[in-house]
Amino acid sequence: MKNIIKILAVSVAILTLASCKQQQARMPISHSSGEFLNASVERNKKLIKGEEGQIDSIIKSNPKVKYIASQKGYWYYYDVKNDRDTLRPKKGDVVTFDYEIKDIKGNVIYSQLELKPQTYVVDKQNILMGLRHGIKLMHKAETVTFLFPSHMAFGYHGDNRRIGTNEPLICTVTLNDFKTENKTTQE
């Protein structure tokens, strides 16, 4: 009987020691080939190319208008240009502006009256990506029309109201005024 107890005790000790060894890493069950990501990239390239084609046809249909291509991937022209002022809004400045949003065919989605005058702290508040960049190109009292591909506008999500998914937009913006960050903190 004592031998059986000793054998059981040794067996339990061996099993305990054997079960304490470090676990081996297992291979993942599913292997991702990156096909989904590659397909998504190709889909987005086609989408952007199609939107740029639409914008290009607008530009070509208006040869009298001098469109400027931005480095950020959108186009714009001046409706009203201010050559007197040299200052432009920069990070932290408080900007007041009016704007209107149209679809790529020129149909008004949101009128200037609906959108009301906007106040925006440059680069410190969340607004349409294209406007975030475009406003910094403007001088006080200028009106600029921007042609934004969808990735510079509301993207694949839209605005959950009137702007659909992947919709390029035309935004006409009037920069009413801006105060530099130093002036607004001193007042």
PDB file of C-alpha atoms in Angstrom:
ATOM      1  CA  MET A   1       0.000   0.000   0.000  1.00  0.00           C
ATOM      2  CA  LYS A   2       2.839   2.353   0.842  1.00  0.00           C
ATOM      3  CA  ASN A   3       4.358   1.625  -2.565  1.00  0.00           C
ATOM      4  CA  ILE A   4       1.146   2.529  -4.326  1.00  0.00           C
ATOM      5  CA  ILE A   5       0.981   5.820  -2.391  1.00  0.00           C
ATOM      6  CA  LYS A   6       4.618   6.542  -3.273  1.00  0.00           C
ATOM      7  CA  ILE A   7       3.988   5.747  -6.930  1.00  0.00           C
ATOM      8  CA  LEU A   8       0.898   7.988  -6.950  1.00  0.00           C
ATOM      9  CA  ALA A   9       2.795  10.800  -5.219  1.00  0.00           C
ATOM     10  CA  VAL A  10       5.687  10.546  -7.702  1.00  0.00           C
ATOM     11  CA  SER A  11       3.219  10.398 -10.618  1.00  0.00           C
ATOM     12  CA  VAL A  12       1.394  13.500  -9.381  1.00  0.00           C
ATOM     13  CA  ALA A  13       4.736  15.302  -8.911  1.00  0.00           C
ATOM     14  CA  ILE A  14       5.858  14.383 -12.436  1.00  0.00           C
ATOM     15  CA  LEU A  15       2.519  15.426 -13.936  1.00  0.00           C
ATOM     16  CA  THR A  16       2.641  18.697 -12.007  1.00  0.00           C
ATOM     17  CA  LEU A  17       6.161  19.460 -13.203  1.00  0.00           C
ATOM     18  CA  ALA A  18       5.326  18.440 -16.759  1.00  0.00           C
ATOM     19  CA  SER A  19       2.273  20.680 -16.863  1.00  0.00           C
ATOM     20  CA  CYS A  20       4.291  23.707 -15.702  1.00  0.00           C
ATOM     21  CA  LYS A  21       6.477  23.849 -18.792  1.00  0.00           C
ATOM     22  CA  GLN A  22       6.124  26.979 -20.942  1.00  0.00           C
ATOM     23  CA  GLN A  23       3.354  26.956 -23.549  1.00  0.00           C
ATOM     24  CA  GLN A  24       4.301  27.006 -27.196  1.00  0.00           C
ATOM     25  CA  ALA A  25       2.941  29.773 -29.402  1.00  0.00           C
ATOM     26  CA  ARG A  26       0.349  28.564 -31.847  1.00  0.00           C
ATOM     27  CA  MET A  27      -0.018  29.627 -35.439  1.00  0.00           C
ATOM     28  CA  PRO A  28      -3.059  31.795 -36.119  1.00  0.00           C
ATOM     29  CA  ILE A  29      -6.086  29.991 -37.423  1.00  0.00           C
ATOM     30  CA  SER A  30      -6.688  32.343 -40.338  1.00  0.00           C
ATOM     31  CA  HIS A  31      -4.007  33.800 -42.575  1.00  0.00           C
ATOM     32  CA  SER A  32      -4.616  37.189 -44.148  1.00  0.00           C
ATOM     33  CA  SER A  33      -3.227  37.641 -47.613  1.00  0.00           C
ATOM     34  CA  GLY A  34      -3.879  41.394 -47.757  1.00  0.00           C
ATOM     35  CA  GLU A  35      -6.353  40.910 -50.611  1.00  0.00           C
ATOM     36  CA  PHE A  36      -9.049  42.968 -48.882  1.00  0.00           C
ATOM     37  CA  LEU A  37      -6.673  45.865 -48.280  1.00  0.00           C
ATOM     38  CA  ASN A  38      -5.369  45.746 -51.851  1.00  0.00           C
ATOM     39  CA  ALA A  39      -8.919  45.642 -53.242  1.00  0.00           C
ATOM     40  CA  SER A  40      -9.858  48.618 -51.052  1.00  0.00           C
ATOM     41  CA  VAL A  41      -6.865  50.616 -52.293  1.00  0.00           C
ATOM     42  CA  GLU A  42      -7.771  49.874 -55.915  1.00  0.00           C
ATOM     43  CA  ARG A  43     -11.417  50.793 -55.314  1.00  0.00           C
ATOM     44  CA  ASN A  44     -10.380  54.131 -53.774  1.00  0.00           C
ATOM     45  CA  LYS A  45      -7.980  54.882 -56.648  1.00  0.00           C
ATOM     46  CA  LYS A  46     -10.798  54.331 -59.162  1.00  0.00           C
ATOM     47  CA  LEU A  47     -13.164  56.459 -57.098  1.00  0.00           C
ATOM     48  CA  ILE A  48     -10.685  59.356 -56.896  1.00  0.00           C
ATOM     49  CA  LYS A  49      -9.875  59.094 -60.585  1.00  0.00           C
ATOM     50  CA  GLY A  50     -13.593  59.236 -61.454  1.00  0.00           C
ATOM     51  CA  GLU A  51     -14.176  62.254 -59.208  1.00  0.00           C
ATOM     52  CA  GLU A  52     -11.131  64.032 -60.612  1.00  0.00           C
ATOM     53  CA  GLY A  53     -12.529  63.361 -64.094  1.00  0.00           C
ATOM     54  CA  GLN A  54     -15.811  65.035 -63.109  1.00  0.00           C
ATOM     55  CA  ILE A  55     -13.941  68.022 -61.686  1.00  0.00           C
ATOM     56  CA  ASP A  56     -11.711  68.195 -64.765  1.00  0.00           C
ATOM     57  CA  SER A  57     -14.773  68.366 -67.014  1.00  0.00           C
ATOM     58  CA  ILE A  58     -16.119  71.286 -64.935  1.00  0.00           C
ATOM     59  CA  ILE A  59     -12.784  73.071 -65.288  1.00  0.00           C
ATOM     60  CA  LYS A  60     -12.678  72.470 -69.050  1.00  0.00           C
ATOM     61  CA  SER A  61     -16.251  73.668 -69.472  1.00  0.00           C
ATOM     62  CA  ASN A  62     -15.315  77.045 -67.904  1.00  0.00           C
ATOM     63  CA  PRO A  63     -12.240  78.204 -69.853  1.00  0.00           C
ATOM     64  CA  LYS A  64     -12.697  81.832 -68.728  1.00  0.00           C
ATOM     65  CA  VAL A  65     -12.275  80.870 -65.057  1.00  0.00           C
ATOM     66  CA  LYS A  66      -8.717  80.507 -63.771  1.00  0.00           C
ATOM     67  CA  TYR A  67      -8.737  77.391 -61.596  1.00  0.00           C
ATOM     68  CA  ILE A  68      -5.826  76.733 -59.261  1.00  0.00           C
ATOM     69  CA  ALA A  69      -4.823  73.200 -58.277  1.00  0.00           C
ATOM     70  CA  SER A  70      -3.926  72.968 -54.594  1.00  0.00           C
ATOM     71  CA  GLN A  71      -1.202  70.740 -53.236  1.00  0.00           C
ATOM     72  CA  LYS A  72      -3.834  69.046 -51.061  1.00  0.00           C
ATOM     73  CA  GLY A  73      -5.839  67.594 -53.962  1.00  0.00           C
ATOM     74  CA  TYR A  74      -8.625  70.095 -54.628  1.00  0.00           C
ATOM     75  CA  TRP A  75      -9.154  72.998 -57.051  1.00  0.00           C
ATOM     76  CA  TYR A  76     -10.330  76.547 -56.481  1.00  0.00           C
ATOM     77  CA  TYR A  77     -10.829  79.950 -58.064  1.00  0.00           C
ATOM     78  CA  TYR A  78     -11.366  83.472 -56.773  1.00  0.00           C
ATOM     79  CA  ASP A  79     -14.823  84.989 -57.170  1.00  0.00           C
ATOM     80  CA  VAL A  80     -13.659  88.067 -55.256  1.00  0.00           C
ATOM     81  CA  LYS A  81      -9.927  88.590 -54.726  1.00  0.00           C
ATOM     82  CA  ASN A  82      -8.363  90.895 -52.145  1.00  0.00           C
ATOM     83  CA  ASP A  83      -4.890  92.017 -53.229  1.00  0.00           C
ATOM     84  CA  ARG A  84      -4.626  94.728 -50.533  1.00  0.00           C
ATOM     85  CA  ASP A  85      -4.211  92.429 -47.531  1.00  0.00           C
ATOM     86  CA  THR A  86      -1.249  90.134 -47.039  1.00  0.00           C
ATOM     87  CA  LEU A  87      -2.288  88.311 -43.869  1.00  0.00           C
ATOM     88  CA  ARG A  88      -3.961  84.931 -43.978  1.00  0.00           C
ATOM     89  CA  PRO A  89      -5.489  82.935 -41.141  1.00  0.00           C
ATOM     90  CA  LYS A  90      -3.136  80.606 -39.315  1.00  0.00           C
ATOM     91  CA  LYS A  91      -3.441  78.085 -36.514  1.00  0.00           C
ATOM     92  CA  GLY A  92      -5.350  79.473 -33.549  1.00  0.00           C
ATOM     93  CA  ASP A  93      -6.865  82.464 -35.357  1.00  0.00           C
ATOM     94  CA  VAL A  94     -10.628  82.954 -35.003  1.00  0.00           C
ATOM     95  CA  VAL A  95     -12.270  83.124 -38.431  1.00  0.00           C
ATOM     96  CA  THR A  96     -15.798  84.149 -39.387  1.00  0.00           C
ATOM     97  CA  PHE A  97     -17.017  83.031 -42.784  1.00  0.00           C
ATOM     98  CA  ASP A  98     -20.107  82.309 -44.842  1.00  0.00           C
ATOM     99  CA  TYR A  99     -20.386  79.406 -47.253  1.00  0.00           C
ATOM    100  CA  GLU A 100     -22.676  77.454 -49.506  1.00  0.00           C
ATOM    101  CA  ILE A 101     -22.424  73.782 -50.504  1.00  0.00           C
ATOM    102  CA  LYS A 102     -23.432  72.473 -53.928  1.00  0.00           C
ATOM    103  CA  ASP A 103     -23.186  69.060 -55.532  1.00  0.00           C
ATOM    104  CA  ILE A 104     -20.837  68.580 -58.470  1.00  0.00           C
ATOM    105  CA  LYS A 105     -23.644  69.476 -60.906  1.00  0.00           C
ATOM    106  CA  GLY A 106     -24.156  72.855 -59.229  1.00  0.00           C
ATOM    107  CA  ASN A 107     -27.352  72.047 -57.328  1.00  0.00           C
ATOM    108  CA  VAL A 108     -27.509  73.745 -53.927  1.00  0.00           C
ATOM    109  CA  ILE A 109     -27.395  71.246 -51.065  1.00  0.00           C
ATOM    110  CA  TYR A 110     -27.045  73.774 -48.227  1.00  0.00           C
ATOM    111  CA  SER A 111     -27.571  77.468 -48.885  1.00  0.00           C
ATOM    112  CA  GLN A 112     -25.567  80.218 -47.253  1.00  0.00           C
ATOM    113  CA  LEU A 113     -28.716  81.243 -45.397  1.00  0.00           C
ATOM    114  CA  GLU A 114     -29.162  77.729 -43.950  1.00  0.00           C
ATOM    115  CA  LEU A 115     -25.534  77.430 -42.896  1.00  0.00           C
ATOM    116  CA  LYS A 116     -25.470  80.895 -41.286  1.00  0.00           C
ATOM    117  CA  PRO A 117     -22.206  82.698 -40.548  1.00  0.00           C
ATOM    118  CA  GLN A 118     -19.657  80.299 -39.104  1.00  0.00           C
ATOM    119  CA  THR A 119     -16.999  80.919 -36.464  1.00  0.00           C
ATOM    120  CA  TYR A 120     -13.995  78.628 -36.596  1.00  0.00           C
ATOM    121  CA  VAL A 121     -10.749  78.452 -34.622  1.00  0.00           C
ATOM    122  CA  VAL A 122      -8.206  77.496 -37.285  1.00  0.00           C
ATOM    123  CA  ASP A 123      -6.806  73.976 -36.863  1.00  0.00           C
ATOM    124  CA  LYS A 124      -8.327  73.677 -33.391  1.00  0.00           C
ATOM    125  CA  GLN A 125     -11.881  72.746 -34.362  1.00  0.00           C
ATOM    126  CA  ASN A 126     -13.234  69.999 -36.550  1.00  0.00           C
ATOM    127  CA  ILE A 127     -14.653  71.135 -39.898  1.00  0.00           C
ATOM    128  CA  LEU A 128     -14.667  69.812 -43.439  1.00  0.00           C
ATOM    129  CA  MET A 129     -11.076  68.865 -44.315  1.00  0.00           C
ATOM    130  CA  GLY A 130     -11.062  70.854 -47.543  1.00  0.00           C
ATOM    131  CA  LEU A 131     -12.308  73.976 -45.765  1.00  0.00           C
ATOM    132  CA  ARG A 132      -9.696  73.518 -43.056  1.00  0.00           C
ATOM    133  CA  HIS A 133      -6.995  73.877 -45.713  1.00  0.00           C
ATOM    134  CA  GLY A 134      -8.818  76.284 -48.029  1.00  0.00           C
ATOM    135  CA  ILE A 135      -9.545  78.932 -45.405  1.00  0.00           C
ATOM    136  CA  LYS A 136      -5.818  79.277 -44.735  1.00  0.00           C
ATOM    137  CA  LEU A 137      -5.322  80.308 -48.394  1.00  0.00           C
ATOM    138  CA  MET A 138      -7.750  83.209 -48.163  1.00  0.00           C
ATOM    139  CA  HIS A 139      -7.446  86.882 -47.277  1.00  0.00           C
ATOM    140  CA  LYS A 140     -10.106  88.908 -45.481  1.00  0.00           C
ATOM    141  CA  ALA A 141     -13.110  89.847 -47.699  1.00  0.00           C
ATOM    142  CA  GLU A 142     -12.310  87.232 -50.370  1.00  0.00           C
ATOM    143  CA  THR A 143     -14.790  84.827 -51.879  1.00  0.00           C
ATOM    144  CA  VAL A 144     -13.384  81.571 -53.214  1.00  0.00           C
ATOM    145  CA  THR A 145     -15.093  78.617 -54.867  1.00  0.00           C
ATOM    146  CA  PHE A 146     -13.563  75.241 -54.024  1.00  0.00           C
ATOM    147  CA  LEU A 147     -14.042  71.971 -55.905  1.00  0.00           C
ATOM    148  CA  PHE A 148     -13.495  69.191 -53.384  1.00  0.00           C
ATOM    149  CA  PRO A 149     -13.244  65.487 -54.219  1.00  0.00           C
ATOM    150  CA  SER A 150     -15.173  63.414 -51.683  1.00  0.00           C
ATOM    151  CA  HIS A 151     -12.083  62.551 -49.617  1.00  0.00           C
ATOM    152  CA  MET A 152     -11.627  66.289 -48.931  1.00  0.00           C
ATOM    153  CA  ALA A 153     -15.347  66.702 -48.167  1.00  0.00           C
ATOM    154  CA  PHE A 154     -17.519  64.230 -46.227  1.00  0.00           C
ATOM    155  CA  GLY A 155     -15.856  61.076 -47.585  1.00  0.00           C
ATOM    156  CA  TYR A 156     -17.436  57.652 -47.642  1.00  0.00           C
ATOM    157  CA  HIS A 157     -19.783  58.534 -44.785  1.00  0.00           C
ATOM    158  CA  GLY A 158     -21.611  61.608 -46.071  1.00  0.00           C
ATOM    159  CA  ASP A 159     -23.256  63.928 -43.567  1.00  0.00           C
ATOM    160  CA  ASN A 160     -26.168  61.597 -42.670  1.00  0.00           C
ATOM    161  CA  ARG A 161     -28.623  64.137 -44.088  1.00  0.00           C
ATOM    162  CA  ARG A 162     -28.343  65.561 -47.589  1.00  0.00           C
ATOM    163  CA  ILE A 163     -24.805  64.691 -48.652  1.00  0.00           C
ATOM    164  CA  GLY A 164     -24.373  61.119 -49.796  1.00  0.00           C
ATOM    165  CA  THR A 165     -21.405  58.803 -49.646  1.00  0.00           C
ATOM    166  CA  ASN A 166     -18.362  59.630 -51.775  1.00  0.00           C
ATOM    167  CA  GLU A 167     -19.888  62.864 -53.064  1.00  0.00           C
ATOM    168  CA  PRO A 168     -17.564  65.543 -54.486  1.00  0.00           C
ATOM    169  CA  LEU A 169     -18.698  69.053 -53.573  1.00  0.00           C
ATOM    170  CA  ILE A 170     -18.487  72.674 -54.676  1.00  0.00           C
ATOM    171  CA  CYS A 171     -18.155  75.088 -51.754  1.00  0.00           C
ATOM    172  CA  THR A 172     -18.241  78.858 -52.149  1.00  0.00           C
ATOM    173  CA  VAL A 173     -16.688  80.547 -49.115  1.00  0.00           C
ATOM    174  CA  THR A 174     -16.539  84.212 -48.121  1.00  0.00           C
ATOM    175  CA  LEU A 175     -13.967  85.002 -45.449  1.00  0.00           C
ATOM    176  CA  ASN A 176     -15.625  87.838 -43.546  1.00  0.00           C
ATOM    177  CA  ASP A 177     -12.974  88.479 -40.929  1.00  0.00           C
ATOM    178  CA  PHE A 178     -10.370  86.871 -38.748  1.00  0.00           C
ATOM    179  CA  LYS A 179      -8.569  87.814 -35.580  1.00  0.00           C
ATOM    180  CA  THR A 180      -5.143  86.549 -34.757  1.00  0.00           C
ATOM    181  CA  GLU A 181      -4.806  84.342 -31.721  1.00  0.00           C
ATOM    182  CA  ASN A 182      -2.918  87.076 -29.823  1.00  0.00           C
ATOM    183  CA  LYS A 183      -5.698  89.644 -30.319  1.00  0.00           C
ATOM    184  CA  THR A 184      -8.442  87.265 -29.231  1.00  0.00           C
ATOM    185  CA  THR A 185      -6.648  86.240 -26.026  1.00  0.00           C
ATOM    186  CA  GLN A 186      -5.949  89.864 -25.045  1.00  0.00           C
ATOM    187  CA  GLU A 187      -9.548  91.071 -25.437  1.00  0.00           C
TER     188      GLU A 187
END
